Amino acid sequence: MHFEDYLRRGRKRYLTGEQIIEIPNNGKLEEFEKLLLTRKIPEKDRLISTYIKEKYVYDKVVEEQNKWLDIFGKGRFSPQDMRLSKANIDDAINACKKAGIDINKVVIK
């Protein structure tokens, strides 16, 4: 799901926040990689980015689970998978709340 989100939003939009980038042996970097190496993204922006990614994944997992329940009478994902997915989105939400970010005002594109 994260890879699907990456494809949907594009590399530049997906790769926000402080990144650890291995510099290729030839030393050539894409322009946005140079930017990420030199620019520190504010903590709130990184938290919002994480929330957006986790929300997309969680919504898709729930959608897929419900679809399988309707069609096959059983879910595609195990209860443990569903708990993990829920825990990931809850962690992202709680981190945003702790930083004073109102997730209801976050626009997901």
PDB file of N, CA, C and O in Angstrom, residues 47 50-51 54-55 58 83-99 103:
ATOM      1  N   LEU A  47       5.388  15.035  10.600  1.00  0.00           N
ATOM      2  CA  LEU A  47       4.282  14.317  11.244  1.00  0.00           C
ATOM      3  C   LEU A  47       3.053  14.273  10.340  1.00  0.00           C
ATOM      4  O   LEU A  47       2.387  13.235  10.241  1.00  0.00           O
ATOM      5  N   THR A  50       3.686  11.758   7.571  1.00  0.00           N
ATOM      6  CA  THR A  50       3.524  10.388   8.075  1.00  0.00           C
ATOM      7  C   THR A  50       2.053  10.056   8.237  1.00  0.00           C
ATOM      8  O   THR A  50       1.600   8.972   7.851  1.00  0.00           O
ATOM      9  N   TYR A  51       1.279  10.991   8.778  1.00  0.00           N
ATOM     10  CA  TYR A  51      -0.157  10.766   8.945  1.00  0.00           C
ATOM     11  C   TYR A  51      -0.827  10.512   7.589  1.00  0.00           C
ATOM     12  O   TYR A  51      -1.620   9.580   7.450  1.00  0.00           O
ATOM     13  N   GLU A  54       0.093   7.000   6.347  1.00  0.00           N
ATOM     14  CA  GLU A  54      -0.549   5.941   7.130  1.00  0.00           C
ATOM     15  C   GLU A  54      -2.063   5.930   6.931  1.00  0.00           C
ATOM     16  O   GLU A  54      -2.674   4.867   6.907  1.00  0.00           O
ATOM     17  N   LYS A  55      -2.670   7.099   6.774  1.00  0.00           N
ATOM     18  CA  LYS A  55      -4.117   7.159   6.547  1.00  0.00           C
ATOM     19  C   LYS A  55      -4.472   6.521   5.213  1.00  0.00           C
ATOM     20  O   LYS A  55      -5.438   5.756   5.122  1.00  0.00           O
ATOM     21  N   TYR A  58      -4.102   2.747   5.694  1.00  0.00           N
ATOM     22  CA  TYR A  58      -5.160   2.209   6.553  1.00  0.00           C
ATOM     23  C   TYR A  58      -6.498   2.161   5.819  1.00  0.00           C
ATOM     24  O   TYR A  58      -7.198   1.144   5.854  1.00  0.00           O
ATOM     25  N   ARG A  83      -4.884  -5.319  13.373  1.00  0.00           N
ATOM     26  CA  ARG A  83      -4.473  -4.593  14.594  1.00  0.00           C
ATOM     27  C   ARG A  83      -3.222  -3.761  14.335  1.00  0.00           C
ATOM     28  O   ARG A  83      -3.120  -2.621  14.794  1.00  0.00           O
ATOM     29  N   LEU A  84      -2.282  -4.316  13.577  1.00  0.00           N
ATOM     30  CA  LEU A  84      -1.063  -3.579  13.266  1.00  0.00           C
ATOM     31  C   LEU A  84      -1.370  -2.348  12.424  1.00  0.00           C
ATOM     32  O   LEU A  84      -0.852  -1.251  12.683  1.00  0.00           O
ATOM     33  N   SER A  85      -2.226  -2.506  11.437  1.00  0.00           N
ATOM     34  CA  SER A  85      -2.605  -1.375  10.596  1.00  0.00           C
ATOM     35  C   SER A  85      -3.286  -0.288  11.428  1.00  0.00           C
ATOM     36  O   SER A  85      -2.992   0.902  11.279  1.00  0.00           O
ATOM     37  N   LYS A  86      -4.169  -0.702  12.310  1.00  0.00           N
ATOM     38  CA  LYS A  86      -4.866   0.255  13.192  1.00  0.00           C
ATOM     39  C   LYS A  86      -3.874   0.934  14.140  1.00  0.00           C
ATOM     40  O   LYS A  86      -3.946   2.150  14.369  1.00  0.00           O
ATOM     41  N   ALA A  87      -2.933   0.164  14.670  1.00  0.00           N
ATOM     42  CA  ALA A  87      -1.935   0.733  15.580  1.00  0.00           C
ATOM     43  C   ALA A  87      -1.075   1.774  14.865  1.00  0.00           C
ATOM     44  O   ALA A  87      -0.742   2.820  15.444  1.00  0.00           O
ATOM     45  N   ASN A  88      -0.735   1.510  13.599  1.00  0.00           N
ATOM     46  CA  ASN A  88       0.088   2.467  12.841  1.00  0.00           C
ATOM     47  C   ASN A  88      -0.632   3.791  12.647  1.00  0.00           C
ATOM     48  O   ASN A  88      -0.045   4.860  12.838  1.00  0.00           O
ATOM     49  N   ILE A  89      -1.910   3.740  12.267  1.00  0.00           N
ATOM     50  CA  ILE A  89      -2.639   4.996  12.063  1.00  0.00           C
ATOM     51  C   ILE A  89      -2.869   5.690  13.408  1.00  0.00           C
ATOM     52  O   ILE A  89      -2.784   6.918  13.504  1.00  0.00           O
ATOM     53  N   ASP A  90      -3.141   4.916  14.453  1.00  0.00           N
ATOM     54  CA  ASP A  90      -3.327   5.517  15.777  1.00  0.00           C
ATOM     55  C   ASP A  90      -2.055   6.224  16.254  1.00  0.00           C
ATOM     56  O   ASP A  90      -2.127   7.319  16.823  1.00  0.00           O
ATOM     57  N   ASP A  91      -0.892   5.605  16.011  1.00  0.00           N
ATOM     58  CA  ASP A  91       0.376   6.236  16.388  1.00  0.00           C
ATOM     59  C   ASP A  91       0.566   7.561  15.652  1.00  0.00           C
ATOM     60  O   ASP A  91       0.996   8.552  16.237  1.00  0.00           O
ATOM     61  N   ALA A  92       0.251   7.566  14.364  1.00  0.00           N
ATOM     62  CA  ALA A  92       0.399   8.793  13.573  1.00  0.00           C
ATOM     63  C   ALA A  92      -0.564   9.872  14.063  1.00  0.00           C
ATOM     64  O   ALA A  92      -0.190  11.043  14.176  1.00  0.00           O
ATOM     65  N   ILE A  93      -1.795   9.482  14.361  1.00  0.00           N
ATOM     66  CA  ILE A  93      -2.789  10.437  14.870  1.00  0.00           C
ATOM     67  C   ILE A  93      -2.351  11.008  16.213  1.00  0.00           C
ATOM     68  O   ILE A  93      -2.394  12.223  16.435  1.00  0.00           O
ATOM     69  N   ASN A  94      -1.917  10.127  17.107  1.00  0.00           N
ATOM     70  CA  ASN A  94      -1.497  10.574  18.443  1.00  0.00           C
ATOM     71  C   ASN A  94      -0.277  11.487  18.378  1.00  0.00           C
ATOM     72  O   ASN A  94      -0.195  12.462  19.133  1.00  0.00           O
ATOM     73  N   ALA A  95       0.657  11.196  17.486  1.00  0.00           N
ATOM     74  CA  ALA A  95       1.834  12.059  17.335  1.00  0.00           C
ATOM     75  C   ALA A  95       1.418  13.447  16.850  1.00  0.00           C
ATOM     76  O   ALA A  95       1.938  14.463  17.330  1.00  0.00           O
ATOM     77  N   CYS A  96       0.459  13.494  15.929  1.00  0.00           N
ATOM     78  CA  CYS A  96      -0.041  14.779  15.436  1.00  0.00           C
ATOM     79  C   CYS A  96      -0.744  15.547  16.549  1.00  0.00           C
ATOM     80  O   CYS A  96      -0.501  16.741  16.734  1.00  0.00           O
ATOM     81  N   LYS A  97      -1.601  14.856  17.284  1.00  0.00           N
ATOM     82  CA  LYS A  97      -2.316  15.513  18.389  1.00  0.00           C
ATOM     83  C   LYS A  97      -1.348  16.057  19.421  1.00  0.00           C
ATOM     84  O   LYS A  97      -1.508  17.182  19.913  1.00  0.00           O
ATOM     85  N   LYS A  98      -0.316  15.266  19.753  1.00  0.00           N
ATOM     86  CA  LYS A  98       0.679  15.691  20.744  1.00  0.00           C
ATOM     87  C   LYS A  98       1.403  16.958  20.289  1.00  0.00           C
ATOM     88  O   LYS A  98       1.753  17.809  21.098  1.00  0.00           O
ATOM     89  N   ALA A  99       1.574  17.103  18.969  1.00  0.00           N
ATOM     90  CA  ALA A  99       2.252  18.281  18.417  1.00  0.00           C
ATOM     91  C   ALA A  99       1.289  19.437  18.152  1.00  0.00           C
ATOM     92  O   ALA A  99       1.676  20.470  17.627  1.00  0.00           O
ATOM     93  N   ILE A 103      -5.765  17.049  12.775  1.00  0.00           N
ATOM     94  CA  ILE A 103      -5.771  16.211  11.572  1.00  0.00           C
ATOM     95  C   ILE A 103      -7.025  16.397  10.745  1.00  0.00           C
ATOM     96  O   ILE A 103      -7.042  16.057   9.568  1.00  0.00           O
TER      97      ILE A 103
END
